[in-house]
Short mmCIF file of C-alpha atoms in Angstrom, two decimals:
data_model
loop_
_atom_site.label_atom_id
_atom_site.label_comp_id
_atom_site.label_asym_id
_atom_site.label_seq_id
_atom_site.Cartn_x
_atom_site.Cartn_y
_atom_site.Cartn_z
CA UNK A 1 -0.17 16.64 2.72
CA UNK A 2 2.86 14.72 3.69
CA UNK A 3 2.69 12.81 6.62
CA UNK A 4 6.30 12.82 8.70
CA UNK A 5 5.33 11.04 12.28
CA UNK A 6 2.47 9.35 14.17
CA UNK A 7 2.17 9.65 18.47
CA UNK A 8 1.30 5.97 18.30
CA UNK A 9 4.69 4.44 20.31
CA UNK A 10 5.57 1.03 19.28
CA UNK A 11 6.74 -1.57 21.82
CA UNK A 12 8.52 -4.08 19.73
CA UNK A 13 10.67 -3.86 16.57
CA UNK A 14 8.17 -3.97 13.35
CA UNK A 15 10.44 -7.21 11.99
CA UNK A 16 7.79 -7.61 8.98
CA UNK A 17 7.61 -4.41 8.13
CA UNK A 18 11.07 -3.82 8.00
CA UNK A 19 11.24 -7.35 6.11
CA UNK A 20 8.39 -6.10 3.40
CA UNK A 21 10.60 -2.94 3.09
CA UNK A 22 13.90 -4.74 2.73
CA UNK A 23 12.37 -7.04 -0.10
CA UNK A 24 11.08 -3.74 -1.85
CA UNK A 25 14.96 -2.15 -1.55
CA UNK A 26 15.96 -5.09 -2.71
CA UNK A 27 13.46 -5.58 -6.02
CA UNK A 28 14.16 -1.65 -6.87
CA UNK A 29 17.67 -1.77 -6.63
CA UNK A 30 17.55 -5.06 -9.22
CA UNK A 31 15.12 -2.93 -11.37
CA UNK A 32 17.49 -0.08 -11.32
CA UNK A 33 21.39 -2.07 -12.00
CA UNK A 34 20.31 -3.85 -14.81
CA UNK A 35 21.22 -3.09 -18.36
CA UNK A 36 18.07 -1.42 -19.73
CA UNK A 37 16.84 -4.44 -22.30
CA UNK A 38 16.89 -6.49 -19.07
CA UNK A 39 15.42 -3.68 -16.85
CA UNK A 40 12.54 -3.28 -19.92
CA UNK A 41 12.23 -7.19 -19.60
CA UNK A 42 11.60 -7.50 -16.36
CA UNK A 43 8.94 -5.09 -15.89
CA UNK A 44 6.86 -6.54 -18.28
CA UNK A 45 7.50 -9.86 -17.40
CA UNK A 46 6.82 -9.02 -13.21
CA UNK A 47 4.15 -6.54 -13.62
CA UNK A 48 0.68 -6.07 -13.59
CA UNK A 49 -0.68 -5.38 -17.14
CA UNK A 50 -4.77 -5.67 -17.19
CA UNK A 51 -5.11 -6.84 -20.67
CA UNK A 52 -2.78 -9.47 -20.36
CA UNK A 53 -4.19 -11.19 -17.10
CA UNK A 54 -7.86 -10.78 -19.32
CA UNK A 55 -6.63 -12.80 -21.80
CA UNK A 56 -5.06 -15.42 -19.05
CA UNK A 57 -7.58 -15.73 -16.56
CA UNK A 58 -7.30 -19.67 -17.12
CA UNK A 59 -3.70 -19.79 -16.91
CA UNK A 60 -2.48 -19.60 -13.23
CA UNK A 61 1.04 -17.90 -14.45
CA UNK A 62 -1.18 -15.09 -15.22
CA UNK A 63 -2.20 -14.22 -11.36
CA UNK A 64 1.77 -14.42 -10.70
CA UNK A 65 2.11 -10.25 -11.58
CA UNK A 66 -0.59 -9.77 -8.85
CA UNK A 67 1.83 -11.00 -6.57
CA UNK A 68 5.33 -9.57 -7.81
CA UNK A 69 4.08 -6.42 -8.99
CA UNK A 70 3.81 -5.24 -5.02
CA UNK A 71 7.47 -5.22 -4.78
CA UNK A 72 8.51 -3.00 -7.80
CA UNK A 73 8.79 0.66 -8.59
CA UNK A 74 9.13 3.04 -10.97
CA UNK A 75 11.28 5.48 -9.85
CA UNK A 76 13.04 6.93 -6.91
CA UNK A 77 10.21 9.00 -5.44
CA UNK A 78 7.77 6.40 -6.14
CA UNK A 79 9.83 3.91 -3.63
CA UNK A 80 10.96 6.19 -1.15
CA UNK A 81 7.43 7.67 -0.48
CA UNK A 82 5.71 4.36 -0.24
CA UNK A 83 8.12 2.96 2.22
CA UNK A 84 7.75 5.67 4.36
CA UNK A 85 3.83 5.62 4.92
CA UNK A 86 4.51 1.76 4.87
CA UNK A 87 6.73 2.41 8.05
CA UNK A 88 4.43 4.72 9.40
CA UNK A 89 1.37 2.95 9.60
CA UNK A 90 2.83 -0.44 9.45
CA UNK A 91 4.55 -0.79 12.52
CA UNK A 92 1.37 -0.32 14.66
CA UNK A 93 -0.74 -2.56 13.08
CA UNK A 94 2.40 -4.94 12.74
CA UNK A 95 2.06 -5.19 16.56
CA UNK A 96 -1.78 -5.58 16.81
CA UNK A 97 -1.16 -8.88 14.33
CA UNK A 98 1.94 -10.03 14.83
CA UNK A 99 4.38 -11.02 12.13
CA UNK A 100 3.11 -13.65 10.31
CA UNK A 101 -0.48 -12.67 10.50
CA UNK A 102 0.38 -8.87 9.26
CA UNK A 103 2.28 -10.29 6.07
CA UNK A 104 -0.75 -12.33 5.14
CA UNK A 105 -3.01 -9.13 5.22
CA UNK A 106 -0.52 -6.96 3.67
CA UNK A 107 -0.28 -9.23 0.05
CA UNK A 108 -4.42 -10.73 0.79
CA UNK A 109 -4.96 -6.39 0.67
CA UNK A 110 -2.62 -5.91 -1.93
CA UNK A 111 -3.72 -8.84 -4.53
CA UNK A 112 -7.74 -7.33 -3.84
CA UNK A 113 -5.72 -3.95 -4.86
CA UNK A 114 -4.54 -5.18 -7.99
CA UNK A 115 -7.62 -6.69 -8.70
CA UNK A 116 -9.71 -3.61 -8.32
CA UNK A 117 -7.20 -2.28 -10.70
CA UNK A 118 -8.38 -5.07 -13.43
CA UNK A 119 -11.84 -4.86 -12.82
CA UNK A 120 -11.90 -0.80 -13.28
CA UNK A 121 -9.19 -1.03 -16.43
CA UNK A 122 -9.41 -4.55 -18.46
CA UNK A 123 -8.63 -3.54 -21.40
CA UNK A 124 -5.35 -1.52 -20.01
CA UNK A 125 -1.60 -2.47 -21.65
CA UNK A 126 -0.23 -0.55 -19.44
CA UNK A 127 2.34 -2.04 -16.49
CA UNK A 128 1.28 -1.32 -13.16
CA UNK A 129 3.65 -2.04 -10.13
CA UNK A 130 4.08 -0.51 -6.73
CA UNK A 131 3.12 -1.33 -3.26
CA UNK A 132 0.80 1.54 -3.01
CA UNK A 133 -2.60 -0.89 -2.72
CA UNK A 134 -0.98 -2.70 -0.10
CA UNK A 135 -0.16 -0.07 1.72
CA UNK A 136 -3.59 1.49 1.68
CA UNK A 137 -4.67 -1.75 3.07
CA UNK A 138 -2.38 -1.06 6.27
CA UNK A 139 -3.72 2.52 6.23
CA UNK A 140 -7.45 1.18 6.29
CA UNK A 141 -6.42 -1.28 9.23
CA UNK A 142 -4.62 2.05 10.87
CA UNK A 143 -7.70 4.41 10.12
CA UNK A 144 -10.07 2.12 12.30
CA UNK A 145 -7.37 1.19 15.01
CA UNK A 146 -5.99 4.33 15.89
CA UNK A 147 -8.17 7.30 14.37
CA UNK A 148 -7.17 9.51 18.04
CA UNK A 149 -3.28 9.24 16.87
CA UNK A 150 -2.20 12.67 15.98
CA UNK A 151 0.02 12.63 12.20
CA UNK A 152 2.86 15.40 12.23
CA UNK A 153 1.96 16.60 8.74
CA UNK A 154 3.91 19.14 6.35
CA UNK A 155 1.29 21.15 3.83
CA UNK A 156 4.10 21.84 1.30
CA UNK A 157 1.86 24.55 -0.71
CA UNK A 158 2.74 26.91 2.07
CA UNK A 159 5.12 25.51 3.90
CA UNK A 160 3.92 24.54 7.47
CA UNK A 161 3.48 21.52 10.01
CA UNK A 162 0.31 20.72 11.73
CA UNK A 163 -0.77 18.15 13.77
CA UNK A 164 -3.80 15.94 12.59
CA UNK A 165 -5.68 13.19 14.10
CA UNK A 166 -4.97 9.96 12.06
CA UNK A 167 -8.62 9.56 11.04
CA UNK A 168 -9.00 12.90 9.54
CA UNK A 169 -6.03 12.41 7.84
CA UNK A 170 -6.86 9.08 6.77
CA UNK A 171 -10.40 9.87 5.63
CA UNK A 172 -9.22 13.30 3.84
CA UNK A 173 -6.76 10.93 1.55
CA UNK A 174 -9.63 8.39 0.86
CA UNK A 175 -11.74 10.93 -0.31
CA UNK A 176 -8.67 12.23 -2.49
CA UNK A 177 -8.35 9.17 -3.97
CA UNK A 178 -11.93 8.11 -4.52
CA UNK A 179 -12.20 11.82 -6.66
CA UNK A 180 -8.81 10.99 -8.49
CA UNK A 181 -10.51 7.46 -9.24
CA UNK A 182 -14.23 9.05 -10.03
CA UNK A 183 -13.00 11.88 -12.47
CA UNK A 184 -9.98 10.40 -13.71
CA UNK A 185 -7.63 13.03 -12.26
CA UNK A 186 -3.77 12.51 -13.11
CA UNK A 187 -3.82 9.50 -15.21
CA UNK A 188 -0.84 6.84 -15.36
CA UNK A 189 -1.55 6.13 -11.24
CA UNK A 190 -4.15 3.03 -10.27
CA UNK A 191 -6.58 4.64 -8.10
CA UNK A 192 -9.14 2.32 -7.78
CA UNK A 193 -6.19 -0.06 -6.40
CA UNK A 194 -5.18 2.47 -3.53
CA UNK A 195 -9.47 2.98 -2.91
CA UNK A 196 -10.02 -0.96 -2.65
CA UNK A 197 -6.86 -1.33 -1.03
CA UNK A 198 -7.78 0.79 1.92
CA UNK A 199 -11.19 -0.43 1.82
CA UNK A 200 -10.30 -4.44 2.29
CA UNK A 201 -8.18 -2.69 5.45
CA UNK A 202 -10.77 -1.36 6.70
CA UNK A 203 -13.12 -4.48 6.56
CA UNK A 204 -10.35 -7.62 6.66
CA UNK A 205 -8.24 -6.24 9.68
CA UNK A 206 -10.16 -7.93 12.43
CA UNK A 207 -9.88 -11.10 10.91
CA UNK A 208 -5.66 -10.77 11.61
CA UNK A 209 -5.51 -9.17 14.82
CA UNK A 210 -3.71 -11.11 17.60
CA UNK A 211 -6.21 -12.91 19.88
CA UNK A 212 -6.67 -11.24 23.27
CA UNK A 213 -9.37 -11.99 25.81
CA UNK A 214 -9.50 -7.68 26.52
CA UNK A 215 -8.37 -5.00 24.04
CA UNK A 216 -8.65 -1.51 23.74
CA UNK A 217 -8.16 -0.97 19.97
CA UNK A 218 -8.14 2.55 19.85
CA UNK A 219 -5.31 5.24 20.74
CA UNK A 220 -5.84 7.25 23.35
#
């Protein structure tokens, strides 16, 4: 399922999602114009790798790929289909935080992603980057917030479009994930990062949201 468009309007201009997504352009486009020694280099120097942060969990350099890792890609697809759900979801949930607040819960959920990621593979030499865990972590904020908002959503298989309230669609991609993550389906992606990711969403976004005296957190 692709999802194309939510019904949730959005009253102001998402500035930090737009600024997480111009950082991301930004990151891919250095990956991607640099001589390929260099490009090798800095993947493994700016990426996640689970053995290496095992064998550096005293040396605070180590936790640095937690953090940089959430701005690189490997490819094309890879970017372009995580900034999209990231501009989806993100702008609603922008607005129920506010700027400053919604950049905080988008690394706090993204750093708990990569760490899922560790604490399922140790032993893994494998680079992991991508903003995907992040990004679930919006998704879990957007699954409680607005579960009545309908997703325009393209089922490629046959083509067709359908409409589909956010918290089906939400919950049917969870469960996707969690059965990648249980029976190891299509290896090389870090599903235990999107499952946590989504999870800490789910259970962290109240914590950011803007503080009103009355408000109705669900779409009508």
């Amino acid at each position: 399922m692709i999802p194309l468009r939510d019904s949730e309007p959005s009253r102001k201009v998402p500035l930090a999602t737009l600024f997480i997504i111009f950082l991301n352009v930004m990151v891919f486009i250095k990956q991607f114009t640099l001589p390929y020694d260099e490009a090798l280099n800095m993947v493994y120097k700016y990426a996640f790798i689970p053995a290496r942060f095992a064998n550096g969990l005293t040396d605070i350099r180590s936790y640095i790929p937690l953090f940089t890792s959430m701005f690189m890609h490997g490819d094309i697809i890879h970017i372009v289909s995580n900034m999209w759900s990231l501009w989806l979801f993100g702008d609603n949930v922008e607005e129920r935080m506010g700027f400053f607040k919604f950049i905080v819960f988008y690394i706090l959920t993204g750093l708990i992603a990569g760490f899922a990621n560790f604490i399922f593979d140790p032993i893994s030499n494998i680079p992991t980057l991508g903003a995907s865990g992040a990004i679930a972590g919006v998704m879990g904020a957007y699954f409680i917030m607005f579960p009545h908002s309908r997703i325009l959503t393209l089922i490629p298989i046959i083509p067709f479009f359908i409409r589909i309230p956010a918290g089906v669609f939400l919950f049917l991609w969870f469960i996707s994930q969690l059965r990648s993550g249980i029976y190891g389906i299509a290896g090389g992606i870090a599903w235990w990062a999107h499952i946590f990711g989504f999870l800490s969403g789910v259970f962290l976004y109240r914590k950011f949201l803007k503080r009103r005296k009355s408000y109705n957190y669900y779409s009508k």
